[in-house]
Amino acid sequence: MSQDPNIVTRPPRLMRAIRNAMAGTESVQERLDHFVEAITEAMQVAVASIYLRRPSRELELSATRGLKKSAVHKTLMQPGEGLVGHVAKTARPLNLDDAPSHPLFAYRPETGEDKYLSFLGVPILRGGRTLGVLVVQSEDRRTFNEEEVEDLLTVAMVLAEILIDDERIGGKKAALKGITLAPTKPETFSGKAFAEGLTQGVAHLHVPPVPPSNMLSENIAAEEIRLEEGVAKLRASVDAMVSGEAASLSRASKEIYETYRMFAYDRKWVKRLREAVHSGLTAEAAVERVRNEHRARLMKSPDPYMRARLHDLEDLANRLLRALSGELTSPGKKELPDNAIIFARDLGPTELLDYDREKLAGIVLEEGSLSSHTSIICRALGVPLIGRVEGVLDRLEVGDQVLLDAELGEVHVRPVESRIDGFKLRVNIRGEVTKAYEAVKLQPAITKDGRHVSLQLNAGLLVDLPQLDSAGADGIGLFRTEFQFMVSEFMPKLKEQTDLYLQALEAAAHRPVTFRTLDLGGDKILPYMDPVPEENPAIGWRAIRIGLDRPALLRYQCRALIVAAAGRHLRVMFPMVTTVDEFIEARALFDVEVKRASSLGKSLPNKIEVGVMLETPSLAWSVRAICDHADFVSVGANDLMQFFFASDRDNVRVADRYDPLHPAALSILRFIADGCRKAGVPISLCGEIAGRPIEAITLIALGYETLSMPVTGIGPVKAAILTLDAAKLREVITPLINVDSRLSTIRDHVRQFCLEEGIPA
Ligand code: PEP
Ligand code: MG
């Protein structure tokens, strides 16, 4: 786009003055003094004052030009008190032509402000927090025009970033007596532990704020063009999401897409962005400023629906930021400090895997759910994850110290020494418990009444493989082959696939490895493939459905598996099979590849077993029929439960609503196990519940003797098995599992049994 020569390109006078005021390396106080000076001169007003919030929440007059200097650091306004307190409370500008006659006006003789009639106050916002208020006043009776209000909002934003940045740098520059703007108090947030562990580290934001050096534009017209282009790109991508040409969010429902579109086309939103750019901000800083305004306002809303809309707006703002930077690099590819604890609203599995595992200590999400793939990967990697930590993003700064207690589901930000000491003690105790598991590691998992249980690992990445030995697993019960596809920048070639499968087989040596063919779709998106937008991705075109409709990819993968397992035992299973016919069709595709390899004279696996994942209620009711065709059955309890309870495993509002220990769920699990046993087909279970002791022993009592789980589950489950009398537990629970049951869970009964029997669960 060419630039119109008539467009104003120079930033407004005020912005130039601010840029100069920013340039110095003086103390914060001098900087504030320069700011107020620059404002009075550029806006031609008699007074400019900065009020900053103390930790005790009063607003302190921290710099002024025009009011009495002697009032600086003396005048305090209570939250909500006077016009300044009102601006802070509402997080909105207040523009008055006759301030003293306003009912909220609070006269402070020490400031000498009685002679000033007009008043414009704007909040100094950062994240969802109000750091203070910036005020200009003049003697004459006037209403400040829109442009002046914009300009002052812009100055307030720049000021907020600079102040926080100065504070972060610390030292002499940061010294502003009695005031600290970044949150400093220790705070504890509660959430849900989705991947267990205890860890200490430093806060790192998945979406960091725009740095002060990138906030002020040099050329307004050029910045306006960038903004228009960014908005156009954003709208095009949102239109595509709605119309179905391409989607960047797989889980969002039509309703969410529509909300996005509504916001993307919201004239007020775009107008606010334009005004912000016009006032001298870069397009990125404009996005941030408008986002801050929304946050500060919406977070105060008592209506949860409105607060939820804030999330949509935030997503949209992040998309716009990405469109502006033209940056395709995921945030995870950027430099990470050691022991980083990532804070994000939500994180997809691909975004998670972009982070450097060596430096990643833990994850905190405002959303998330227990059986989402992000949580599964964290458990596999041993990275503690706490989700559903509401509001945490607004209460923290990059670099804050964090203790992540993913046992109790607590996040301690800026902890005091005594808390750190207590935490370290628990880390040590946990180490002791792990040592105790070490002691039983090589012992077979046999119940007190002599049932042998095979405890296997859920894996999918190279990093998982050493854990086979370290955890003492009996094999890999679920190898999620799609993980390799998700972490690659391009579709993995035959050789890359073969190499990974071979490494898994070699690491397992004599132990079995069960490869699950690609389970894509749902929340598993490939970075190099445009996902097809669907209203209900979890029950949409995913897993074996894609495999059968696009058989080339599935056959290619089968080929890699057959090559890798040459001369070895190959176990393959297909995900999300819904009808017996689907399985027969998939197996036929696999057989074609076996024949092909054989006709080419390739060495074949010495034994092949082709099984099915039982993840849909429909297949459960066809258990006898499927047993006629499958060599083994593996229950994918994560999906089976989500479909059984009609409860989206990724939806925070419903994911934990139903307990898999509900008698109805246990009935279907028992029905499947009985069906397989009668048919003489081996049965196993590989959902996340297999790794939780209470659930695991219940499954054993129902007849499951092969359980595949995240690495963290093996020790605790084995310890429980060694003290379990499975027949006795079966006797306890059998009468509870029937169609007459009104119980919504039998958890308490199993817990009580564990207490009586001394089972560590
Ligand atoms: C399951 O659904 O239980 C399962 C093991 O597969 P995934 O979690 O990968 O969908
Ligand atoms: Mg599944």
PDB file of C-alpha atoms in Angstrom, residues 412-636:
ATOM      1  CA  HIS A 412       2.737 -19.618  45.239  1.00  0.00           C
ATOM      2  CA  VAL A 413       3.936 -16.461  43.578  1.00  0.00           C
ATOM      3  CA  ARG A 414       6.736 -14.436  45.238  1.00  0.00           C
ATOM      4  CA  PRO A 415       6.803 -16.794  48.226  1.00  0.00           C
ATOM      5  CA  VAL A 416       8.356 -15.855  51.566  1.00  0.00           C
ATOM      6  CA  GLU A 417      11.425 -17.720  52.779  1.00  0.00           C
ATOM      7  CA  SER A 418       9.541 -19.856  55.268  1.00  0.00           C
ATOM      8  CA  ARG A 419       7.210 -21.075  52.530  1.00  0.00           C
ATOM      9  CA  ILE A 420      10.197 -21.921  50.333  1.00  0.00           C
ATOM     10  CA  ASP A 421      11.770 -23.872  53.196  1.00  0.00           C
ATOM     11  CA  GLY A 422       8.587 -25.854  53.816  1.00  0.00           C
ATOM     12  CA  PHE A 423       8.306 -26.518  50.129  1.00  0.00           C
ATOM     13  CA  LYS A 424      11.861 -27.802  49.891  1.00  0.00           C
ATOM     14  CA  LEU A 425      11.099 -30.154  52.731  1.00  0.00           C
ATOM     15  CA  ARG A 426       8.186 -31.579  50.769  1.00  0.00           C
ATOM     16  CA  VAL A 427      10.352 -31.918  47.682  1.00  0.00           C
ATOM     17  CA  ASN A 428      12.723 -34.006  49.788  1.00  0.00           C
ATOM     18  CA  ILE A 429       9.904 -36.135  51.177  1.00  0.00           C
ATOM     19  CA  ARG A 430       8.646 -36.686  47.663  1.00  0.00           C
ATOM     20  CA  GLY A 431      12.134 -37.772  46.753  1.00  0.00           C
ATOM     21  CA  GLU A 432      11.970 -40.297  49.598  1.00  0.00           C
ATOM     22  CA  VAL A 433       8.629 -41.630  48.378  1.00  0.00           C
ATOM     23  CA  THR A 434      10.074 -41.974  44.889  1.00  0.00           C
ATOM     24  CA  LYS A 435      12.944 -43.906  46.445  1.00  0.00           C
ATOM     25  CA  ALA A 436      10.406 -46.186  48.120  1.00  0.00           C
ATOM     26  CA  TYR A 437       8.880 -46.853  44.696  1.00  0.00           C
ATOM     27  CA  GLU A 438      12.392 -47.510  43.449  1.00  0.00           C
ATOM     28  CA  ALA A 439      12.629 -50.270  45.984  1.00  0.00           C
ATOM     29  CA  VAL A 440       9.610 -52.105  44.540  1.00  0.00           C
ATOM     30  CA  LYS A 441      10.453 -51.187  40.971  1.00  0.00           C
ATOM     31  CA  LEU A 442      11.806 -54.537  39.954  1.00  0.00           C
ATOM     32  CA  GLN A 443       9.239 -56.464  41.926  1.00  0.00           C
ATOM     33  CA  PRO A 444       6.398 -57.864  39.798  1.00  0.00           C
ATOM     34  CA  ALA A 445       3.000 -56.263  40.410  1.00  0.00           C
ATOM     35  CA  ILE A 446       1.163 -59.158  42.060  1.00  0.00           C
ATOM     36  CA  THR A 447      -1.850 -58.661  44.301  1.00  0.00           C
ATOM     37  CA  LYS A 448      -2.056 -60.318  47.711  1.00  0.00           C
ATOM     38  CA  ASP A 449      -4.463 -62.859  46.215  1.00  0.00           C
ATOM     39  CA  GLY A 450      -2.017 -63.695  43.472  1.00  0.00           C
ATOM     40  CA  ARG A 451      -3.237 -61.736  40.441  1.00  0.00           C
ATOM     41  CA  HIS A 452      -0.415 -60.701  38.124  1.00  0.00           C
ATOM     42  CA  VAL A 453      -0.914 -57.192  36.776  1.00  0.00           C
ATOM     43  CA  SER A 454       1.100 -55.797  33.898  1.00  0.00           C
ATOM     44  CA  LEU A 455       1.896 -52.107  34.352  1.00  0.00           C
ATOM     45  CA  GLN A 456       2.854 -50.473  31.103  1.00  0.00           C
ATOM     46  CA  LEU A 457       3.767 -47.009  29.960  1.00  0.00           C
ATOM     47  CA  ASN A 458       1.918 -44.513  27.793  1.00  0.00           C
ATOM     48  CA  ALA A 459       4.566 -43.015  25.536  1.00  0.00           C
ATOM     49  CA  GLY A 460       4.999 -41.282  22.209  1.00  0.00           C
ATOM     50  CA  LEU A 461       8.210 -39.308  22.206  1.00  0.00           C
ATOM     51  CA  LEU A 462      11.868 -40.198  22.404  1.00  0.00           C
ATOM     52  CA  VAL A 463      12.068 -38.593  25.829  1.00  0.00           C
ATOM     53  CA  ASP A 464       9.652 -41.192  27.128  1.00  0.00           C
ATOM     54  CA  LEU A 465      11.780 -44.176  26.278  1.00  0.00           C
ATOM     55  CA  PRO A 466      14.365 -44.078  29.096  1.00  0.00           C
ATOM     56  CA  GLN A 467      11.431 -44.074  31.500  1.00  0.00           C
ATOM     57  CA  LEU A 468      10.614 -47.631  30.582  1.00  0.00           C
ATOM     58  CA  ASP A 469      13.550 -48.767  32.676  1.00  0.00           C
ATOM     59  CA  SER A 470      13.562 -45.999  35.240  1.00  0.00           C
ATOM     60  CA  ALA A 471       9.940 -46.708  36.152  1.00  0.00           C
ATOM     61  CA  GLY A 472      10.227 -50.461  35.820  1.00  0.00           C
ATOM     62  CA  ALA A 473       7.409 -50.665  33.250  1.00  0.00           C
ATOM     63  CA  ASP A 474       6.420 -53.959  31.657  1.00  0.00           C
ATOM     64  CA  GLY A 475       6.238 -52.460  28.189  1.00  0.00           C
ATOM     65  CA  ILE A 476       4.593 -49.651  26.273  1.00  0.00           C
ATOM     66  CA  GLY A 477       0.860 -50.196  26.311  1.00  0.00           C
ATOM     67  CA  LEU A 478       0.097 -47.126  24.238  1.00  0.00           C
ATOM     68  CA  PHE A 479       2.558 -45.489  21.876  1.00  0.00           C
ATOM     69  CA  ARG A 480       0.846 -42.313  20.639  1.00  0.00           C
ATOM     70  CA  THR A 481       2.418 -42.074  17.205  1.00  0.00           C
ATOM     71  CA  GLU A 482       0.829 -38.713  16.420  1.00  0.00           C
ATOM     72  CA  PHE A 483       3.079 -36.949  18.923  1.00  0.00           C
ATOM     73  CA  GLN A 484       5.990 -37.268  16.502  1.00  0.00           C
ATOM     74  CA  PHE A 485       3.856 -35.632  13.817  1.00  0.00           C
ATOM     75  CA  MET A 486       2.861 -32.859  16.164  1.00  0.00           C
ATOM     76  CA  VAL A 487       6.384 -31.903  17.161  1.00  0.00           C
ATOM     77  CA  SER A 488       7.756 -31.945  13.615  1.00  0.00           C
ATOM     78  CA  GLU A 489       7.797 -28.887  11.442  1.00  0.00           C
ATOM     79  CA  PHE A 490       7.007 -31.005   8.403  1.00  0.00           C
ATOM     80  CA  MET A 491       5.259 -34.294   7.881  1.00  0.00           C
ATOM     81  CA  PRO A 492       7.724 -36.969   9.108  1.00  0.00           C
ATOM     82  CA  LYS A 493       9.123 -39.026   6.261  1.00  0.00           C
ATOM     83  CA  LEU A 494       9.006 -42.809   6.166  1.00  0.00           C
ATOM     84  CA  LYS A 495      12.556 -43.057   7.474  1.00  0.00           C
ATOM     85  CA  GLU A 496      11.920 -40.708  10.384  1.00  0.00           C
ATOM     86  CA  GLN A 497       8.852 -42.678  11.376  1.00  0.00           C
ATOM     87  CA  THR A 498      10.679 -45.988  11.036  1.00  0.00           C
ATOM     88  CA  ASP A 499      13.597 -44.707  13.124  1.00  0.00           C
ATOM     89  CA  LEU A 500      11.377 -43.643  16.001  1.00  0.00           C
ATOM     90  CA  TYR A 501       9.444 -46.913  16.048  1.00  0.00           C
ATOM     91  CA  LEU A 502      12.661 -48.870  15.953  1.00  0.00           C
ATOM     92  CA  GLN A 503      14.061 -46.902  18.870  1.00  0.00           C
ATOM     93  CA  ALA A 504      10.913 -47.631  20.846  1.00  0.00           C
ATOM     94  CA  LEU A 505      11.184 -51.333  20.081  1.00  0.00           C
ATOM     95  CA  GLU A 506      14.861 -51.366  20.974  1.00  0.00           C
ATOM     96  CA  ALA A 507      14.290 -49.507  24.248  1.00  0.00           C
ATOM     97  CA  ALA A 508      11.583 -52.007  25.162  1.00  0.00           C
ATOM     98  CA  ALA A 509      13.790 -54.983  24.180  1.00  0.00           C
ATOM     99  CA  HIS A 510      11.842 -58.112  25.159  1.00  0.00           C
ATOM    100  CA  ARG A 511       8.840 -56.103  26.442  1.00  0.00           C
ATOM    101  CA  PRO A 512       5.808 -55.484  24.225  1.00  0.00           C
ATOM    102  CA  VAL A 513       5.184 -52.144  22.498  1.00  0.00           C
ATOM    103  CA  THR A 514       1.690 -51.353  21.263  1.00  0.00           C
ATOM    104  CA  PHE A 515       1.698 -48.722  18.537  1.00  0.00           C
ATOM    105  CA  ARG A 516      -1.475 -46.770  18.064  1.00  0.00           C
ATOM    106  CA  THR A 517      -1.850 -45.456  14.508  1.00  0.00           C
ATOM    107  CA  LEU A 518      -2.277 -41.718  14.016  1.00  0.00           C
ATOM    108  CA  ASP A 519      -4.952 -40.230  16.231  1.00  0.00           C
ATOM    109  CA  LEU A 520      -5.257 -36.776  14.726  1.00  0.00           C
ATOM    110  CA  GLY A 521      -8.093 -34.310  14.924  1.00  0.00           C
ATOM    111  CA  GLY A 522      -9.785 -33.135  18.104  1.00  0.00           C
ATOM    112  CA  ASP A 523      -7.190 -31.009  19.859  1.00  0.00           C
ATOM    113  CA  LYS A 524      -4.312 -32.698  18.016  1.00  0.00           C
ATOM    114  CA  ILE A 525      -3.513 -30.399  15.162  1.00  0.00           C
ATOM    115  CA  LEU A 526      -0.542 -30.587  12.833  1.00  0.00           C
ATOM    116  CA  PRO A 527       1.254 -27.285  12.362  1.00  0.00           C
ATOM    117  CA  TYR A 528       1.771 -27.995   8.662  1.00  0.00           C
ATOM    118  CA  MET A 529      -1.791 -29.018   7.843  1.00  0.00           C
ATOM    119  CA  ASP A 530      -4.773 -26.692   7.723  1.00  0.00           C
ATOM    120  CA  PRO A 531      -7.261 -28.147  10.145  1.00  0.00           C
ATOM    121  CA  VAL A 532     -10.802 -28.489   8.922  1.00  0.00           C
ATOM    122  CA  PRO A 533     -13.061 -26.453  11.184  1.00  0.00           C
ATOM    123  CA  GLU A 534     -15.771 -28.502  12.808  1.00  0.00           C
ATOM    124  CA  GLU A 535     -18.507 -27.753  15.255  1.00  0.00           C
ATOM    125  CA  ASN A 536     -17.682 -30.757  17.416  1.00  0.00           C
ATOM    126  CA  PRO A 537     -14.113 -31.789  16.666  1.00  0.00           C
ATOM    127  CA  ALA A 538     -14.029 -34.482  19.365  1.00  0.00           C
ATOM    128  CA  ILE A 539     -16.769 -36.362  17.554  1.00  0.00           C
ATOM    129  CA  GLY A 540     -15.768 -35.162  14.145  1.00  0.00           C
ATOM    130  CA  TRP A 541     -13.381 -36.223  11.464  1.00  0.00           C
ATOM    131  CA  ARG A 542     -10.578 -37.680  13.514  1.00  0.00           C
ATOM    132  CA  ALA A 543      -8.367 -40.700  14.094  1.00  0.00           C
ATOM    133  CA  ILE A 544      -9.293 -43.798  12.082  1.00  0.00           C
ATOM    134  CA  ARG A 545     -12.015 -41.841  10.274  1.00  0.00           C
ATOM    135  CA  ILE A 546      -9.307 -39.735   8.631  1.00  0.00           C
ATOM    136  CA  GLY A 547      -7.214 -42.869   8.137  1.00  0.00           C
ATOM    137  CA  LEU A 548      -9.958 -44.628   6.216  1.00  0.00           C
ATOM    138  CA  ASP A 549     -10.998 -41.611   4.165  1.00  0.00           C
ATOM    139  CA  ARG A 550      -7.382 -40.738   3.311  1.00  0.00           C
ATOM    140  CA  PRO A 551      -5.781 -44.174   3.342  1.00  0.00           C
ATOM    141  CA  ALA A 552      -2.443 -43.068   1.877  1.00  0.00           C
ATOM    142  CA  LEU A 553      -1.274 -41.605   5.187  1.00  0.00           C
ATOM    143  CA  LEU A 554      -2.373 -44.641   7.183  1.00  0.00           C
ATOM    144  CA  ARG A 555      -0.781 -47.073   4.762  1.00  0.00           C
ATOM    145  CA  TYR A 556       2.431 -45.088   4.788  1.00  0.00           C
ATOM    146  CA  GLN A 557       2.515 -45.349   8.565  1.00  0.00           C
ATOM    147  CA  CYS A 558       1.742 -49.073   8.525  1.00  0.00           C
ATOM    148  CA  ARG A 559       4.652 -49.471   6.116  1.00  0.00           C
ATOM    149  CA  ALA A 560       6.969 -47.702   8.548  1.00  0.00           C
ATOM    150  CA  LEU A 561       5.788 -49.902  11.410  1.00  0.00           C
ATOM    151  CA  ILE A 562       6.289 -53.101   9.413  1.00  0.00           C
ATOM    152  CA  VAL A 563       9.804 -52.052   8.375  1.00  0.00           C
ATOM    153  CA  ALA A 564      10.741 -51.035  11.921  1.00  0.00           C
ATOM    154  CA  ALA A 565       9.519 -54.296  13.439  1.00  0.00           C
ATOM    155  CA  ALA A 566      11.314 -56.569  10.975  1.00  0.00           C
ATOM    156  CA  GLY A 567      12.257 -59.723  12.871  1.00  0.00           C
ATOM    157  CA  ARG A 568      10.416 -58.542  15.989  1.00  0.00           C
ATOM    158  CA  HIS A 569       6.974 -58.646  17.539  1.00  0.00           C
ATOM    159  CA  LEU A 570       4.677 -55.931  16.120  1.00  0.00           C
ATOM    160  CA  ARG A 571       1.527 -54.818  17.905  1.00  0.00           C
ATOM    161  CA  VAL A 572      -0.616 -52.187  16.191  1.00  0.00           C
ATOM    162  CA  MET A 573      -4.000 -50.782  17.138  1.00  0.00           C
ATOM    163  CA  PHE A 574      -6.426 -48.337  15.544  1.00  0.00           C
ATOM    164  CA  PRO A 575      -7.972 -45.428  17.494  1.00  0.00           C
ATOM    165  CA  MET A 576     -11.592 -44.281  17.682  1.00  0.00           C
ATOM    166  CA  VAL A 577     -13.081 -47.262  15.941  1.00  0.00           C
ATOM    167  CA  THR A 578     -16.863 -47.014  16.115  1.00  0.00           C
ATOM    168  CA  THR A 579     -18.088 -49.986  14.112  1.00  0.00           C
ATOM    169  CA  VAL A 580     -16.702 -53.443  13.469  1.00  0.00           C
ATOM    170  CA  ASP A 581     -16.655 -52.680   9.738  1.00  0.00           C
ATOM    171  CA  GLU A 582     -14.272 -49.800  10.285  1.00  0.00           C
ATOM    172  CA  PHE A 583     -11.878 -52.131  12.024  1.00  0.00           C
ATOM    173  CA  ILE A 584     -12.138 -54.720   9.261  1.00  0.00           C
ATOM    174  CA  GLU A 585     -11.404 -52.029   6.678  1.00  0.00           C
ATOM    175  CA  ALA A 586      -8.421 -50.685   8.618  1.00  0.00           C
ATOM    176  CA  ARG A 587      -7.021 -54.148   9.169  1.00  0.00           C
ATOM    177  CA  ALA A 588      -7.336 -54.842   5.460  1.00  0.00           C
ATOM    178  CA  LEU A 589      -5.253 -51.743   4.715  1.00  0.00           C
ATOM    179  CA  PHE A 590      -2.623 -52.982   7.117  1.00  0.00           C
ATOM    180  CA  ASP A 591      -2.651 -56.437   5.510  1.00  0.00           C
ATOM    181  CA  VAL A 592      -2.103 -54.892   2.092  1.00  0.00           C
ATOM    182  CA  GLU A 593       1.087 -53.351   3.425  1.00  0.00           C
ATOM    183  CA  VAL A 594       2.225 -56.643   4.931  1.00  0.00           C
ATOM    184  CA  LYS A 595       1.674 -58.323   1.549  1.00  0.00           C
ATOM    185  CA  ARG A 596       3.481 -55.540  -0.226  1.00  0.00           C
ATOM    186  CA  ALA A 597       6.508 -55.853   2.056  1.00  0.00           C
ATOM    187  CA  SER A 598       6.461 -59.594   1.607  1.00  0.00           C
ATOM    188  CA  SER A 599       6.233 -59.403  -2.198  1.00  0.00           C
ATOM    189  CA  LEU A 600       9.175 -57.003  -2.182  1.00  0.00           C
ATOM    190  CA  GLY A 601      11.117 -59.620  -0.302  1.00  0.00           C
ATOM    191  CA  LYS A 602      11.459 -57.482   2.819  1.00  0.00           C
ATOM    192  CA  SER A 603      12.034 -59.030   6.161  1.00  0.00           C
ATOM    193  CA  LEU A 604       8.752 -59.087   8.111  1.00  0.00           C
ATOM    194  CA  PRO A 605       7.940 -58.923  11.819  1.00  0.00           C
ATOM    195  CA  ASN A 606       8.127 -62.369  13.395  1.00  0.00           C
ATOM    196  CA  LYS A 607       4.733 -61.897  14.996  1.00  0.00           C
ATOM    197  CA  ILE A 608       1.958 -59.439  14.192  1.00  0.00           C
ATOM    198  CA  GLU A 609      -1.019 -58.601  16.351  1.00  0.00           C
ATOM    199  CA  VAL A 610      -3.595 -56.086  15.208  1.00  0.00           C
ATOM    200  CA  GLY A 611      -5.851 -54.752  17.913  1.00  0.00           C
ATOM    201  CA  VAL A 612      -8.483 -52.124  18.463  1.00  0.00           C
ATOM    202  CA  MET A 613      -8.876 -49.223  20.814  1.00  0.00           C
ATOM    203  CA  LEU A 614     -12.272 -49.354  22.375  1.00  0.00           C
ATOM    204  CA  GLU A 615     -13.165 -45.716  22.865  1.00  0.00           C
ATOM    205  CA  THR A 616     -16.777 -45.456  21.784  1.00  0.00           C
ATOM    206  CA  PRO A 617     -19.861 -46.825  23.555  1.00  0.00           C
ATOM    207  CA  SER A 618     -21.066 -48.270  20.230  1.00  0.00           C
ATOM    208  CA  LEU A 619     -18.052 -50.550  20.029  1.00  0.00           C
ATOM    209  CA  ALA A 620     -18.536 -51.586  23.632  1.00  0.00           C
ATOM    210  CA  TRP A 621     -21.944 -52.931  22.691  1.00  0.00           C
ATOM    211  CA  SER A 622     -20.307 -54.821  19.819  1.00  0.00           C
ATOM    212  CA  VAL A 623     -17.605 -56.298  22.015  1.00  0.00           C
ATOM    213  CA  ARG A 624     -18.290 -59.893  21.024  1.00  0.00           C
ATOM    214  CA  ALA A 625     -18.300 -59.056  17.323  1.00  0.00           C
ATOM    215  CA  ILE A 626     -15.105 -57.043  17.502  1.00  0.00           C
ATOM    216  CA  CYS A 627     -13.434 -59.898  19.359  1.00  0.00           C
ATOM    217  CA  ASP A 628     -13.982 -62.037  16.251  1.00  0.00           C
ATOM    218  CA  HIS A 629     -11.685 -59.715  14.323  1.00  0.00           C
ATOM    219  CA  ALA A 630      -9.251 -58.052  16.704  1.00  0.00           C
ATOM    220  CA  ASP A 631      -6.256 -59.753  18.269  1.00  0.00           C
ATOM    221  CA  PHE A 632      -6.559 -57.619  21.374  1.00  0.00           C
ATOM    222  CA  VAL A 633      -8.681 -54.816  22.797  1.00  0.00           C
ATOM    223  CA  SER A 634      -7.366 -51.742  24.579  1.00  0.00           C
ATOM    224  CA  VAL A 635      -9.904 -49.504  26.269  1.00  0.00           C
ATOM    225  CA  GLY A 636      -9.174 -45.818  25.667  1.00  0.00           C
TER     226      GLY A 636
END
